[in-house]
C-alpha positions as a printed Julia matrix, in Angstrom:
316×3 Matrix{Float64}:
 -15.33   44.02   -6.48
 -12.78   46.15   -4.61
  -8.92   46.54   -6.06
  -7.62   44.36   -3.51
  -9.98   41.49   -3.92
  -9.21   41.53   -8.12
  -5.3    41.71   -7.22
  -5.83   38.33   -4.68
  -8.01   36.91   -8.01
  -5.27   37.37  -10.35
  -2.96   35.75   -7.65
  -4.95   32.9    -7.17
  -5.23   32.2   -10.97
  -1.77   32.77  -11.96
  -0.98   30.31   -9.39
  -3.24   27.34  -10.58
  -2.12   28.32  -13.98
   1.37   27.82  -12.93
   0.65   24.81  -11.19
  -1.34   23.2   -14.49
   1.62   23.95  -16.24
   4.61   22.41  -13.76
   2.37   19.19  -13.75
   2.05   18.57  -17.94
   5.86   19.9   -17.77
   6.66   16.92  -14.99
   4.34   14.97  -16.7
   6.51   15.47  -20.59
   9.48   15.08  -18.7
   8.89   11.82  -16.65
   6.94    9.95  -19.33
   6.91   11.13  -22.99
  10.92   11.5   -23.26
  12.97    9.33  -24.83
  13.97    6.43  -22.55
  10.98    5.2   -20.99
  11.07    4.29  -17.5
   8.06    2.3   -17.29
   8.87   -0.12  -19.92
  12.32   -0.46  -18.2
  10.67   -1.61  -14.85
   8.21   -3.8   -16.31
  10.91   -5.2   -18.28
  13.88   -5.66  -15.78
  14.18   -8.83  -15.22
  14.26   -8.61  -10.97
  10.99   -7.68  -10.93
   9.96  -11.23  -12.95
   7.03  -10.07  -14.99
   6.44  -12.06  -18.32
   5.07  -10.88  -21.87
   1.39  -11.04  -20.85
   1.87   -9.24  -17.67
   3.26   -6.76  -18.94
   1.11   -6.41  -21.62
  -1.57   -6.31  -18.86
   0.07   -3.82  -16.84
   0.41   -1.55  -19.75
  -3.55   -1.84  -20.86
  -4.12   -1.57  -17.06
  -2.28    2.05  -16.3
  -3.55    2.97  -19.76
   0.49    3.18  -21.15
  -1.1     1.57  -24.27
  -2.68    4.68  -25.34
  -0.68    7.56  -27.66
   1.08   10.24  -25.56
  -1.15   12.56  -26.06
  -4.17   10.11  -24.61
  -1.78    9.79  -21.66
  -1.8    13.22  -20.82
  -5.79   13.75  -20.88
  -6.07   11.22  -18.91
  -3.66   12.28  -16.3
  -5.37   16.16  -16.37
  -8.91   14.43  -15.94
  -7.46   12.56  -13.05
  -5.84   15.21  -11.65
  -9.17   17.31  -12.1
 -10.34   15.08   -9.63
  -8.15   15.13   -6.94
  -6.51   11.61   -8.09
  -2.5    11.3    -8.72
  -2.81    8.0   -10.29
  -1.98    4.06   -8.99
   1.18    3.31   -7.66
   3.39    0.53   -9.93
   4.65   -1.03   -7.09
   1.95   -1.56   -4.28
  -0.93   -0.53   -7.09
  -2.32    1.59   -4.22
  -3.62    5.34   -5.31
  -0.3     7.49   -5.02
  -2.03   10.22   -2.57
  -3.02    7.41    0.05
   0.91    7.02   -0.15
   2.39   10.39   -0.43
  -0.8    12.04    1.77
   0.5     8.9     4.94
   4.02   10.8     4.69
   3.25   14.4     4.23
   2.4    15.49    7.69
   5.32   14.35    9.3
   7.6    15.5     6.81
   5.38   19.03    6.75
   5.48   19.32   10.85
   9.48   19.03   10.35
   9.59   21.35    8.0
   7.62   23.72   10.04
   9.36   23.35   13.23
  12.83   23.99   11.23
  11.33   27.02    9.84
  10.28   28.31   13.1
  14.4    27.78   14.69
  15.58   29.4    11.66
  13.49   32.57   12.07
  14.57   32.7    15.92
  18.33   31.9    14.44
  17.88   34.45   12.17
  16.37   37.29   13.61
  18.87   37.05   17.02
  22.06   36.96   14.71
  20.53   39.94   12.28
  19.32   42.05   15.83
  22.37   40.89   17.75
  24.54   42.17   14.85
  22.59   45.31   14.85
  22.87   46.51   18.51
  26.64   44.61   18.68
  29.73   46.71   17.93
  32.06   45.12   15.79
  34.59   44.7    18.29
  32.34   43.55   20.73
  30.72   40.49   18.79
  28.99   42.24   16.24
  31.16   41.26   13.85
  31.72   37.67   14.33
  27.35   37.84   14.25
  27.63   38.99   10.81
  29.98   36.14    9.59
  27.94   33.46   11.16
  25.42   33.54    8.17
  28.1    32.77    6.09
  29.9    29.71    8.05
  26.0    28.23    8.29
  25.37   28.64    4.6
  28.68   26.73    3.94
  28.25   23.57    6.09
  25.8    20.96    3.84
  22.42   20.01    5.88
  23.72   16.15    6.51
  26.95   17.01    8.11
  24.99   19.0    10.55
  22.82   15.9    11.02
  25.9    13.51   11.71
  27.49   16.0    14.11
  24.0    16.59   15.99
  24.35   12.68   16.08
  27.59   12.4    17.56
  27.67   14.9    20.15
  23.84   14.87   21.69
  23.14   11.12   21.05
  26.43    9.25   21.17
  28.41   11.22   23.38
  26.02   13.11   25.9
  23.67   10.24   24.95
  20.66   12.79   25.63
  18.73   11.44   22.86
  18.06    7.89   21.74
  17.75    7.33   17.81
  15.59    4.66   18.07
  12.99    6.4    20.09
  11.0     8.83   17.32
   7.79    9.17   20.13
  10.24   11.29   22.12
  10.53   15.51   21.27
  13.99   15.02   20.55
  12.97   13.13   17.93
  11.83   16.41   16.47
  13.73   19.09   17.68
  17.26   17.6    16.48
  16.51   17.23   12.96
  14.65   20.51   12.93
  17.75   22.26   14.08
  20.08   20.28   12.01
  18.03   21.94    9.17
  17.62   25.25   10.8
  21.22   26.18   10.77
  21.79   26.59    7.64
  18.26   27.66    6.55
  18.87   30.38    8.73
  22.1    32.14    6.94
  20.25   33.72    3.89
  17.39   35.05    6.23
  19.96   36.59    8.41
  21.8    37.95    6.06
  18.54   39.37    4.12
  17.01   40.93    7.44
  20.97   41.95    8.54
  21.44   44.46    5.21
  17.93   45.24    5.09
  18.16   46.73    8.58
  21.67   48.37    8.13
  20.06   50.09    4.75
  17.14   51.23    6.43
  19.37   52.64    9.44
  21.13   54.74    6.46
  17.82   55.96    5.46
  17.0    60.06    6.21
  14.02   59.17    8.02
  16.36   57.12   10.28
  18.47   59.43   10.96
  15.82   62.34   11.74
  14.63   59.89   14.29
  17.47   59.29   15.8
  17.71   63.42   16.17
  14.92   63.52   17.81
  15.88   61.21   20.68
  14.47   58.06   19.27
  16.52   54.95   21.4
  17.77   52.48   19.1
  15.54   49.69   20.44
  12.1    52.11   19.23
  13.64   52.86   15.85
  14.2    48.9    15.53
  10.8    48.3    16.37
   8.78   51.12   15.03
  10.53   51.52   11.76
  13.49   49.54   10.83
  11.94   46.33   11.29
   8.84   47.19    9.51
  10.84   47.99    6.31
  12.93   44.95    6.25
   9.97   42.79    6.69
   9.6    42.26    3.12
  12.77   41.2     1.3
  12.59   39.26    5.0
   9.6    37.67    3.73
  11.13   37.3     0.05
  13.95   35.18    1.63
  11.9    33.29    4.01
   9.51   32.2     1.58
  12.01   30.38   -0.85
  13.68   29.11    1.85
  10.39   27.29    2.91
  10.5    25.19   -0.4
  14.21   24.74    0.4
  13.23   23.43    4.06
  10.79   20.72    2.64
  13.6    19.63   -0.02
  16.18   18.93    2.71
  13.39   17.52    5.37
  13.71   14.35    2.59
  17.64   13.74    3.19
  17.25   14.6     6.7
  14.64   12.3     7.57
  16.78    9.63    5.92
  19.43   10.73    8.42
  17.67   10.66   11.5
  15.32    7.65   10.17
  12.14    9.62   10.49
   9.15    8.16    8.36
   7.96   10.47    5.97
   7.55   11.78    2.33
  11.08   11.17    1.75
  10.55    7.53    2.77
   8.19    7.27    0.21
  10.48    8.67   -2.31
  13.05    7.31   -1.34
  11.31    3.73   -1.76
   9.7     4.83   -5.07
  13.45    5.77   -6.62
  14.39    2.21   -5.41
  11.49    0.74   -7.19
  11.12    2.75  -10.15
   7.83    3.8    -9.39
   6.88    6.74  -11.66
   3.55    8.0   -10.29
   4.97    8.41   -6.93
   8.04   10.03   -8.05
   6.04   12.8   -10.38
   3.12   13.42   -7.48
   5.92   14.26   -5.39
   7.6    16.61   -7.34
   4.48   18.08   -8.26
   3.45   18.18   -5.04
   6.75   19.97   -3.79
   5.85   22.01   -6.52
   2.41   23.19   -5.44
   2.91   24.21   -1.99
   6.28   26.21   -3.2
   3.43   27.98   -5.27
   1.21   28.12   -2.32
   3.68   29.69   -0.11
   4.74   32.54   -2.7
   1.41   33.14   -3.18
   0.63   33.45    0.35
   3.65   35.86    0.87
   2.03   38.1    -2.56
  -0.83   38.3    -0.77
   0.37   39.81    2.85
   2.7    42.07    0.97
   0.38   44.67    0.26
  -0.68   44.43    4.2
   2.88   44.96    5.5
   3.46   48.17    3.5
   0.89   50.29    2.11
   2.48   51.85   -0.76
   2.31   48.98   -2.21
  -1.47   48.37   -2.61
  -1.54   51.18   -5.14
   0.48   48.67   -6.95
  -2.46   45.76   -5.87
  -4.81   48.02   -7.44
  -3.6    49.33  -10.66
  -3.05   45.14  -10.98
């Protein structure tokens, strides 16, 4: 087994280690604390269920059994693939998070995509920019994107392109538009910390010696960009992007409730409503999991982007 293949190993398993762990720690938190919410739905008098139905219920999703019990159960299930029943539509919870996920998943994907374009033409426009030319109102853009929240961008996208140029209908979700707004509206500010990661990344490597040999030696400033500046940004780049992925499929949930796009924050959004546990910890633990999945992902492709650092992936 070569050093590289035991370094993607130990990857792999401290990932589904990590991921055993966030799902008992959602798991303590959502059901074993004090103040039980599945007693409180069962018992709330809106949803009309009497003594023996609950007492049914609770035999039924196995909330009879000690804590402990619980939790087996749960681990065996998830063993298998299965999140548990839903309380509300008693449906299995991945036939209703799994009918949501690839909408919310191609938004999140599309607004990850803008935001690297954003991104990487403020960080390079910056770069080539003088300051009194532009460059410097470039470099405070970041800054006034990471300050404006993701739904104010949505109402203003809104206003302008749909009520006042009226070049997008809200009711018609079949049309690109339908796509492109809200991926913008959470592009903007998704794309702030990237630029401002691959911005000083790129004005520290320019400091470098190696840099500035190059440039000595005739290099243009586009071929030191390309040939070596990028290269040694890419990964705090990819550091950045990364999180910002798991921040991406967060704010896809509000934003779909802006722009009234079905997806996993529907579901959510109808499970807070209804009190409906099992959805609400399958969705944080799935939110959890591909978070995990990404990071690993970017672990993995680290040692590919700069070689120094899989003497590091095989002393691992």
């Amino acid at each position: 087994m070569s050093h590289y293949t035991r370094y993607v190993s130990a990857r792999i398993g401290q990932a589904l280690v990590t991921a055993f762990l966030v799902y008992i720690v959602v798991f303590v938190i959502v059901t074993l604390l004090p103040g039980d919410p599945v007693s409180g739905r069962l018992s709330n008098p809106e949803y009309g269920y009497t003594k023996d139905e609950i007492a049914q219920m609770l035999v039924y999703f196995k909330l009879d059994r000690p804590a402990w019990e619980q939790l087996w159960i749960a681990l065996e299930r998830l063993a298998h693939g299965d999140l548990g029943l839903s309380y509300a539509s008693n449906l299995p919870v991945s036939t209703l998070l799994w009918a949501g996920v690839p909408s919310t998943l191609h938004l999140a994907g599309t607004a990850f995509l803008f935001a690297l374009v954003f991104a990487f033409a403020l960080a390079v426009g910056a770069y080539f920019l003088p300051d009194g030319f532009g460059g410097g109102v470039l470099r405070a853009f970041p800054s006034l994107f990471l300050s404006v929240p993701n739904f104010l961008i949505g109402l203003i996208v809104i206003n302008v392109f749909s009520f006042q140029l009226g070049l997008f209908v809200m009711s018609d979700f079949r049309s690109p538009e339908a796509l492109i707004y809200p991926a913008v509206t959470l592009a903007v500010p998704a794309s702030a910390p990237i630029a401002q990661v691959l911005l000083t990344a790129l004005d520290g490597a320019r400091a470098e010696q190696y840099a500035t040999v190059a440039i000595s030696k005739g290099l243009g400033r586009f071929e030191l960009l390309w040939r070596h500046l990028l290269p040694n940004a890419a990964l705090p780049t990819s550091t950045i992007a990364a999180i910002i992925v798991g921040d991406l499929l967060g704010g896809s949930i509000i934003t779909e409730a802006i722009f009234g796009r079905t997806g996993v924050g529907t579901v959510v959004e109808k499970a807070v409503g209804e009190q409906d546990v099992p959805v609400l910890q399958a969705a944080v633990f799935l939110a959890a999991v591909l978070f995990l999945l990404i990071n690993l992902v970017v672990d993995l492709v680290y040692p590919v982007l700069d070689p120094r650092l899989r003497t590091t992936a095989a002393a691992t």
